[in-house]
Tab-separated table of C-alpha atoms and ligand atoms in Angstrom:
chain	number	residue	atom	x	y	z
U	1	MET	CA	100.917	116.084	81.460
U	2	SER	CA	104.587	115.481	82.263
U	3	SER	CA	105.507	114.899	85.885
U	4	ASP	CA	107.507	118.163	85.770
U	5	SER	CA	104.562	120.271	84.778
U	6	LYS	CA	102.501	118.513	87.398
U	7	LEU	CA	104.972	119.546	90.092
U	8	LEU	CA	105.242	123.057	88.687
U	9	GLN	CA	101.519	123.435	88.605
U	10	SER	CA	101.324	122.182	92.148
U	11	THR	CA	103.560	124.847	93.702
U	12	ALA	CA	100.806	127.456	93.969
U	13	VAL	CA	98.356	124.764	94.987
U	14	ILE	CA	100.714	123.501	97.690
U	15	ASN	CA	101.031	127.015	99.091
U	16	GLU	CA	97.255	127.188	99.248
U	17	ALA	CA	97.180	123.790	100.958
U	18	VAL	CA	99.726	124.991	103.547
U	19	GLN	CA	97.559	128.053	104.216
U	20	THR	CA	94.456	125.870	104.549
U	21	LEU	CA	96.231	123.718	107.150
U	22	ARG	CA	97.416	126.829	109.025
U	23	ASP	CA	93.848	128.120	109.040
U	24	GLY	CA	92.669	124.909	110.699
U	25	GLY	CA	91.200	123.378	107.535
U	26	LEU	CA	91.526	119.885	106.071
U	27	VAL	CA	93.629	118.976	103.026
U	28	ALA	CA	93.718	115.572	101.346
U	29	PHE	CA	97.155	114.669	100.022
U	30	PRO	CA	98.888	111.726	98.365
U	31	THR	CA	101.291	109.425	100.155
U	32	GLU	CA	103.017	106.405	98.664
U	33	THR	CA	100.558	104.130	100.524
U	34	VAL	CA	97.088	105.721	100.283
U	35	TYR	CA	95.722	109.290	100.273
U	36	GLY	CA	95.527	110.950	103.687
U	37	LEU	CA	93.046	113.456	105.111
U	38	GLY	CA	95.361	115.984	106.725
U	39	ALA	CA	95.036	118.522	109.535
U	40	ASP	CA	97.439	120.508	111.731
U	41	ALA	CA	98.535	118.134	114.511
U	42	LYS	CA	98.746	121.079	116.937
U	43	ASN	CA	95.191	122.284	116.358
U	44	ALA	CA	92.581	120.432	118.431
U	45	ASN	CA	89.646	121.863	116.456
U	46	ALA	CA	91.155	120.825	113.148
U	47	ILE	CA	91.710	117.326	114.533
U	48	LYS	CA	88.066	117.150	115.611
U	49	LYS	CA	87.050	117.986	112.032
U	50	ILE	CA	88.858	114.860	110.853
U	51	PHE	CA	86.873	112.649	113.200
U	52	THR	CA	83.523	114.189	112.255
U	53	THR	CA	84.310	114.197	108.522
U	54	LYS	CA	85.309	110.541	108.538
U	55	GLY	CA	82.646	109.494	111.022
U	56	ARG	CA	85.434	107.924	113.080
U	57	PRO	CA	85.139	107.316	116.847
U	58	SER	CA	87.313	109.785	118.741
U	59	ASN	CA	89.238	107.090	120.625
U	60	HIS	CA	90.836	105.830	117.393
U	61	PRO	CA	94.267	107.481	117.307
U	62	LEU	CA	95.780	109.205	114.261
U	63	ILE	CA	99.235	109.071	112.669
U	64	VAL	CA	101.393	112.233	112.730
U	65	HIS	CA	103.181	112.796	109.400
U	66	LEU	CA	106.532	114.581	109.480
U	67	ALA	CA	108.908	116.069	106.916
U	68	ALA	CA	112.283	114.417	106.535
U	69	PRO	CA	115.210	116.491	107.825
U	70	ASP	CA	116.716	118.986	105.371
U	71	ARG	CA	119.400	117.652	103.102
U	72	PHE	CA	117.116	114.822	102.263
U	73	ASP	CA	119.680	113.234	99.945
U	74	GLN	CA	122.405	112.619	102.522
U	75	LEU	CA	123.099	109.087	103.571
U	76	GLN	CA	122.713	109.603	107.291
U	77	LEU	CA	119.997	112.056	108.203
U	78	ASP	CA	119.632	113.455	111.682
U	79	TRP	CA	116.090	112.519	112.698
U	80	VAL	CA	116.580	113.260	116.400
U	81	PRO	CA	115.602	116.962	116.239
U	82	VAL	CA	112.667	116.097	113.970
U	83	LEU	CA	111.241	113.647	116.506
U	84	ALA	CA	112.214	115.376	119.751
U	85	PRO	CA	109.044	117.531	119.965
U	86	TRP	CA	106.792	114.462	119.637
U	87	VAL	CA	108.480	111.520	121.308
U	88	ARG	CA	109.591	110.863	124.891
U	89	ASP	CA	112.292	108.221	124.388
U	90	LEU	CA	114.054	107.578	121.142
U	91	SER	CA	115.751	104.199	121.443
U	92	GLU	CA	118.673	102.847	119.418
U	93	ASP	CA	116.259	100.425	117.760
U	94	ALA	CA	113.941	103.260	116.795
U	95	LEU	CA	116.806	105.118	115.118
U	96	ARG	CA	117.889	101.989	113.284
U	97	LEU	CA	114.362	101.497	111.925
U	98	ILE	CA	114.057	105.156	110.994
U	99	ASN	CA	117.412	105.261	109.225
U	100	ALA	CA	116.572	102.104	107.306
U	101	PHE	CA	113.002	102.917	106.245
U	102	TRP	CA	112.159	106.651	106.443
U	103	PRO	CA	110.873	108.337	104.443
U	104	GLY	CA	108.730	105.329	103.604
U	105	PRO	CA	105.666	103.198	104.384
U	106	LEU	CA	106.528	102.463	108.036
U	107	THR	CA	104.708	103.931	111.042
U	108	LEU	CA	106.300	103.740	114.487
U	109	VAL	CA	104.452	104.023	117.798
U	110	PHE	CA	106.333	105.755	120.637
U	111	LYS	CA	105.620	107.011	124.146
U	112	LYS	CA	104.418	110.530	123.442
U	113	ASP	CA	105.887	113.832	124.511
U	114	LYS	CA	103.510	115.566	126.910
U	115	SER	CA	102.848	118.369	124.416
U	116	VAL	CA	101.200	115.954	121.938
U	117	LEU	CA	97.447	116.593	121.934
U	118	SER	CA	95.384	113.800	123.455
U	119	GLU	CA	92.742	114.504	120.765
U	120	LEU	CA	95.062	112.894	118.235
U	121	THR	CA	96.177	109.948	120.356
U	122	GLY	CA	92.681	108.886	121.398
U	123	GLY	CA	93.656	109.648	124.984
U	124	GLN	CA	96.582	107.182	124.957
U	125	ASP	CA	100.090	108.032	126.148
U	126	THR	CA	101.605	106.896	122.844
U	127	VAL	CA	101.862	108.538	119.444
U	128	ALA	CA	102.145	107.028	115.949
U	129	ILE	CA	104.533	108.775	113.552
U	130	ARG	CA	105.655	108.363	109.991
U	131	ALA	CA	107.550	110.276	107.307
U	132	PRO	CA	105.840	109.510	103.996
U	133	ALA	CA	108.001	109.095	100.891
U	134	HIS	CA	105.699	110.706	98.322
U	135	PRO	CA	107.418	113.900	97.040
U	136	LEU	CA	104.195	115.940	97.162
U	137	ALA	CA	103.575	114.874	100.765
U	138	GLN	CA	107.163	115.784	101.675
U	139	GLU	CA	106.866	119.166	99.959
U	140	LEU	CA	103.618	119.901	101.799
U	141	LEU	CA	105.113	118.880	105.153
U	142	ARG	CA	108.338	120.831	104.613
U	143	LYS	CA	106.483	123.993	103.697
U	144	PHE	CA	103.963	123.571	106.513
U	145	LYS	CA	106.835	123.199	108.990
U	146	GLY	CA	104.850	121.085	111.418
U	147	GLY	CA	103.218	117.728	111.996
U	148	VAL	CA	100.152	116.798	109.978
U	149	VAL	CA	97.756	114.166	111.288
U	150	ALA	CA	96.279	112.140	108.468
U	151	PRO	CA	94.091	109.072	108.520
U	152	SER	CA	93.291	107.461	105.184
U	153	ALA	CA	90.950	109.837	103.321
U	154	ASN	CA	87.897	107.568	103.315
U	155	ARG	CA	84.726	107.441	105.352
U	156	PHE	CA	84.948	105.135	108.366
U	157	GLY	CA	85.080	101.460	107.407
U	158	LYS	CA	85.315	102.062	103.670
U	159	VAL	CA	88.023	101.258	101.142
U	160	SER	CA	91.038	103.597	101.403
U	161	PRO	CA	91.556	105.916	98.399
U	162	THR	CA	94.573	105.497	96.141
U	163	SER	CA	93.891	108.366	93.727
U	164	ALA	CA	92.737	111.985	93.999
U	165	GLY	CA	89.537	111.030	92.142
U	166	ASP	CA	88.760	108.382	94.778
U	167	VAL	CA	89.059	110.992	97.532
U	168	ARG	CA	86.736	113.405	95.725
U	169	HIS	CA	84.246	110.614	95.134
U	170	GLU	CA	84.417	109.603	98.809
U	171	PHE	CA	83.390	113.034	100.095
U	172	GLU	CA	81.249	114.227	97.178
U	173	GLY	CA	78.305	116.266	98.393
U	174	ILE	CA	79.531	116.013	102.001
U	175	LEU	CA	82.437	118.391	102.002
U	176	ASP	CA	84.203	120.833	99.712
U	177	LEU	CA	87.641	119.362	100.301
U	178	MET	CA	90.974	120.525	98.934
U	179	VAL	CA	92.669	117.508	97.321
U	180	LEU	CA	96.316	117.560	96.191
U	181	ASP	CA	96.671	115.320	93.158
U	182	GLY	CA	99.837	113.209	93.172
U	183	GLY	CA	98.638	110.482	90.845
U	184	ASP	CA	98.049	106.857	91.826
U	185	CYS	CA	99.615	105.581	95.060
U	186	GLU	CA	102.458	103.177	94.412
U	187	VAL	CA	102.231	100.919	97.463
U	188	GLY	CA	98.442	100.827	97.557
U	189	ILE	CA	97.877	99.550	101.115
U	190	GLU	CA	98.434	101.433	104.372
U	191	SER	CA	101.808	101.598	106.124
U	192	THR	CA	103.209	98.823	108.289
U	193	ILE	CA	102.752	99.812	111.970
U	194	ILE	CA	105.340	98.775	114.570
U	195	ASP	CA	104.807	99.525	118.255
U	196	LEU	CA	108.019	100.464	120.108
U	197	SER	CA	106.279	102.083	123.061
U	198	SER	CA	106.626	99.264	125.580
U	199	GLY	CA	110.401	99.648	125.512
U	200	ASP	CA	110.953	95.894	125.397
U	201	GLY	CA	110.483	94.827	121.827
U	202	ALA	CA	109.034	95.804	118.476
U	203	VAL	CA	105.466	94.589	117.931
U	204	LEU	CA	103.668	94.428	114.597
U	205	LEU	CA	100.286	96.189	114.872
U	206	ARG	CA	99.399	96.309	111.163
U	207	PRO	CA	101.117	94.385	108.346
U	208	GLY	CA	102.070	96.342	105.236
U	209	ALA	CA	104.583	96.510	102.410
U	210	ILE	CA	107.540	96.476	104.803
U	211	THR	CA	107.606	92.998	106.345
U	212	PRO	CA	109.197	91.729	109.603
U	213	LYS	CA	111.604	89.710	107.437
U	214	GLU	CA	112.805	92.815	105.601
U	215	ILE	CA	113.136	94.635	108.937
U	216	LEU	CA	115.222	91.814	110.372
U	217	GLU	CA	117.432	91.739	107.277
U	218	LYS	CA	118.031	95.494	107.173
U	219	THR	CA	118.274	96.264	110.900
U	220	GLY	CA	118.727	93.017	112.811
U	221	ILE	CA	115.582	93.873	114.815
U	222	LYS	CA	113.139	91.036	115.459
U	223	VAL	CA	109.521	92.101	115.150
U	224	PHE	CA	107.033	90.185	117.288
U	225	GLN	CA	103.469	89.435	116.291
U	226	ARG	CA	100.861	90.787	118.671
U	227	GLY	CA	100.363	88.557	121.692
U	228	GLU	CA	103.682	86.805	121.010
U	229	ASP	CA	106.323	87.141	123.717
U	230	VAL	CA	105.764	90.803	124.600
U	231	LYS	CA	103.329	91.664	127.403
U	232	LYS	CA	99.629	91.903	126.525
U	233	ASP	CA	97.833	95.209	126.655
U	234	ASP	CA	94.352	95.947	127.822
U	235	GLU	CA	93.324	96.155	124.155
U	236	LEU	CA	91.895	99.544	123.370
U	237	PRO	CA	91.222	99.833	119.642
U	238	ARG	CA	94.806	101.004	119.302
U	239	VAL	CA	94.769	100.228	115.632
U	240	SER	CA	91.271	100.748	114.356
U	241	GLY	CA	92.218	98.848	111.228
U	242	SER	CA	92.590	95.914	113.587
U	243	LEU	CA	88.846	95.696	114.103
U	244	LYS	CA	87.413	92.776	112.196
U	245	ALA	CA	85.408	94.727	109.644
U	246	HIS	CA	87.296	97.282	107.620
U	247	TYR	CA	88.319	98.512	104.163
U	248	ALA	CA	84.944	97.289	102.981
U	249	PRO	CA	83.092	97.587	99.686
U	250	THR	CA	79.280	97.729	99.613
U	251	THR	CA	79.090	94.708	97.310
U	252	PRO	CA	79.469	91.404	99.203
U	253	LEU	CA	83.057	90.176	98.896
U	254	ARG	CA	84.218	86.614	99.558
U	255	LEU	CA	87.478	84.683	99.173
U	256	TYR	CA	87.777	81.306	97.488
U	257	ALA	CA	90.354	78.599	98.184
U	258	PRO	CA	92.364	77.344	95.213
U	259	GLY	CA	90.031	75.542	92.837
U	260	ARG	CA	86.948	76.028	95.082
U	261	VAL	CA	84.989	78.799	93.419
U	262	LEU	CA	81.735	76.878	93.701
U	263	ASP	CA	82.109	76.455	97.479
U	264	ALA	CA	82.354	80.204	97.849
U	265	LEU	CA	79.025	80.556	96.049
U	266	THR	CA	76.996	78.396	98.424
U	267	GLU	CA	75.723	81.470	100.267
U	268	PHE	CA	74.480	82.817	96.945
U	269	PRO	CA	72.143	80.191	95.540
U	270	ASP	CA	70.571	82.535	92.989
U	271	THR	CA	72.009	81.344	89.702
U	272	LYS	CA	71.198	84.674	88.104
U	273	SER	CA	73.632	86.442	90.415
U	274	ARG	CA	76.268	88.359	88.522
U	275	VAL	CA	79.662	87.533	89.964
U	276	ALA	CA	82.972	89.351	89.452
U	277	LEU	CA	85.563	86.634	89.779
U	278	ALA	CA	89.171	87.663	90.383
U	279	VAL	CA	91.636	85.168	88.924
U	280	TRP	CA	95.439	85.011	89.246
U	281	ASP	CA	97.276	86.116	86.131
U	282	SER	CA	99.428	83.018	86.558
U	283	GLU	CA	96.424	80.720	86.046
U	284	SER	CA	94.608	80.111	82.857
U	285	SER	CA	90.908	80.964	82.928
U	286	LEU	CA	88.907	79.086	85.559
U	287	GLY	CA	86.523	78.169	82.772
U	288	CYS	CA	83.396	79.273	84.565
U	289	ASP	CA	81.430	78.856	81.362
U	290	ALA	CA	81.671	75.195	82.150
U	291	HIS	CA	79.692	75.832	85.358
U	292	PRO	CA	76.163	76.772	84.347
U	293	SER	CA	75.463	77.756	87.950
U	294	ILE	CA	77.710	80.805	87.711
U	295	ASN	CA	77.135	83.941	85.767
U	296	ALA	CA	80.663	85.180	86.267
U	297	GLU	CA	83.048	87.519	84.566
U	298	GLU	CA	86.744	87.095	85.218
U	299	VAL	CA	88.986	89.911	86.366
U	300	ILE	CA	92.726	89.213	86.215
U	301	VAL	CA	94.777	90.013	89.356
U	302	SER	CA	98.558	89.934	89.746
U	303	SER	CA	100.211	86.946	91.406
U	304	ASP	CA	103.035	89.228	92.544
U	305	SER	CA	102.260	90.517	96.055
U	306	VAL	CA	103.670	94.016	95.437
U	307	SER	CA	101.658	94.673	92.284
U	308	PHE	CA	98.596	92.987	93.784
U	309	ALA	CA	98.745	95.401	96.747
U	310	SER	CA	99.224	98.440	94.533
U	311	LYS	CA	95.993	97.642	92.615
U	312	LEU	CA	93.882	96.082	95.403
U	313	TYR	CA	91.846	99.115	96.492
U	314	ARG	CA	91.594	100.418	92.916
U	315	THR	CA	90.102	97.073	91.841
U	316	LEU	CA	87.725	96.859	94.830
U	317	ARG	CA	86.475	100.402	94.248
U	318	ASP	CA	85.966	99.876	90.531
U	319	LEU	CA	84.176	96.561	90.999
U	320	ASP	CA	82.037	98.057	93.766
U	321	GLN	CA	80.693	100.608	91.287
U	322	GLN	CA	79.874	98.123	88.579
U	323	GLY	CA	76.750	96.653	90.153
U	324	TRP	CA	77.893	93.053	90.739
U	325	ASP	CA	75.939	90.888	93.190
U	326	LEU	CA	79.122	89.333	94.500
U	327	ILE	CA	82.876	89.848	94.208
U	328	LEU	CA	85.092	86.771	94.602
U	329	PHE	CA	88.831	87.014	95.215
U	330	PRO	CA	91.314	84.150	95.418
U	331	GLU	CA	92.747	83.526	98.895
U	332	PRO	CA	96.249	85.017	98.975
U	333	PRO	CA	98.968	82.364	99.241
U	334	ALA	CA	100.902	81.703	102.448
U	335	GLY	CA	104.006	83.820	103.024
U	336	GLU	CA	104.815	87.006	104.884
U	337	GLU	CA	104.908	89.118	101.736
U	338	TRP	CA	101.138	88.472	101.418
U	339	ASP	CA	100.263	89.302	105.052
U	340	GLY	CA	99.302	92.930	104.368
U	341	VAL	CA	97.072	91.991	101.467
U	342	ARG	CA	95.523	89.023	103.304
U	343	ASP	CA	94.762	91.218	106.307
U	344	ARG	CA	93.005	93.858	104.165
U	345	LEU	CA	91.055	91.303	102.115
U	346	GLN	CA	89.822	89.397	105.177
U	347	ARG	CA	88.575	92.559	106.868
U	348	ALA	CA	87.054	93.807	103.634
U	349	CYS	CA	85.107	90.531	103.342
U	350	PHE	CA	83.867	90.765	106.890
U	351	GLY	CA	82.648	94.333	106.520
U	352	SER	CA	81.314	94.037	102.971
U	353	GLY	CA	77.691	94.067	101.872
U	354	PRO	CA	74.975	96.722	101.768
U	355	SER	CA	74.838	97.065	105.577
U	356	SER	CA	78.623	97.412	105.850
U	357	SER	CA	78.503	100.853	107.471
U	358	SER	CA	76.593	99.526	110.502
U	359	HIS	CA	79.286	97.130	111.667
U	360	SER	CA	82.396	98.476	110.083
U	361	SER	CA	85.282	100.538	111.322
U	362	ASN	CA	87.822	103.242	110.535
L	1	TXA	O1	99.677	104.477	105.233
L	1	TXA	C1	99.142	105.017	106.191
L	1	TXA	O2	99.476	104.783	107.366
L	1	TXA	C2	98.016	106.012	105.896
L	1	TXA	C3	98.620	107.227	105.185
L	1	TXA	C4	97.595	108.320	104.940
L	1	TXA	O3	99.701	107.706	105.931
L	1	TXA	N1	97.322	106.386	107.084
L	1	TXA	C5	96.489	105.559	107.744
L	1	TXA	O4	95.835	106.169	108.782
L	1	TXA	O5	96.311	104.401	107.423
L	1	TXA	P1	94.567	105.515	109.509
L	1	TXA	O6	94.143	106.529	110.500
L	1	TXA	O7	93.573	105.102	108.488
L	1	TXA	O8	95.198	104.328	110.241
L	1	TXA	C6	96.154	104.601	111.250
L	1	TXA	C7	96.210	103.495	112.211
L	1	TXA	C8	94.906	103.400	112.938
L	1	TXA	O9	94.430	102.104	112.804
L	1	TXA	C9	95.269	103.767	114.350
L	1	TXA	O10	94.508	103.058	115.297
L	1	TXA	C10	96.754	103.428	114.430
L	1	TXA	O11	97.234	103.784	113.170
L	1	TXA	N2	97.382	104.235	115.474
L	1	TXA	C11	97.498	105.568	115.518
L	1	TXA	N3	98.055	105.959	116.676
L	1	TXA	C12	98.318	104.847	117.381
L	1	TXA	C13	98.876	104.593	118.665
L	1	TXA	N4	99.274	105.588	119.473
L	1	TXA	N5	98.973	103.312	119.064
L	1	TXA	C14	98.567	102.312	118.269
L	1	TXA	N6	98.013	102.484	117.048
L	1	TXA	C15	97.881	103.734	116.614
L	2	MG	MG1	92.145	103.971	107.433
């Protein structure tokens, strides 16, 4: 199917999706990062459905997704009227970030306008907002003419979906969910989250494709790591993805340091274990045949951080369904461009294994 016919076909479907949102229902839709599970941000009952469907604790706040201003293709867009109904103070820095990166994979946390429902903010006085770049998401938001809250369309603690098929699989037998199909997500990991709500500095809450270095280069704004410089908070689970266990497959997942595959296997003494071993495309085979203690099959992964991220969840999901006893991934190299991927892999390791749902999150 050509992309044109896909869009054409989607027009009627998008209208149905808009109606579903207006009626207080849930619609899964593509964004450039991962698929979201959407509901009307002004409808408290619809928001509650998101929490029950995902099995997510109600104090974990959601991101509001907004349409870009009309005349999308102009160089300078006027975001002020778009944000005014949601946000209390819109600083110069906020506008610089927005003009540089929206629509795109960047979420900003602001002090909320009093009309923003506390059901969506987990009772906090801040609100997270982003304008996704995916054309289907933008079309849905424009036609809906309102904010859509959307967490990643996975059950709490599980791997985020990056295709319409993943979303359907995630909720199969649980819910008859409308899913807009926009193909595979390009970015592949969730948006970068920057907290601007304290008014004295930009703080990184979740690393993603847009890095602090890129932000500094494009806007001159320095982004602080959490706990660095800016005042500490009383640490609610403001970013549920910041809990240790997250994005987790059911198959145990571990990381190995360069050249140390065998070390990573010490927890798994059973030599009959079937191991899926991810290997950088830049390296020749690790030659596991030479190690009789491993029954491993190699899976090639990209040594470019952008393409690695775009395939990460796809690969984890596929491997998780193939009945391996263990999945091994190489430790991502040092460097800010790998921070998003490293963060997701570490949490996925921590939450992985058959009992993952009991100690996992989001
Ligand atoms: O890329 C994305 O951001 C995807 C797509 C669908 O847009 N969405 C996503 O949503 O990852 P979710 O709910 O899986 O993760 C949103 C994160 C949560 O960890 C939440 O705690 C954090 O955003 N968040 C939401 N509101 C917040 C707030 N007021 N303060 C701090 N963190 C907030
Ligand atoms: Mg999520």
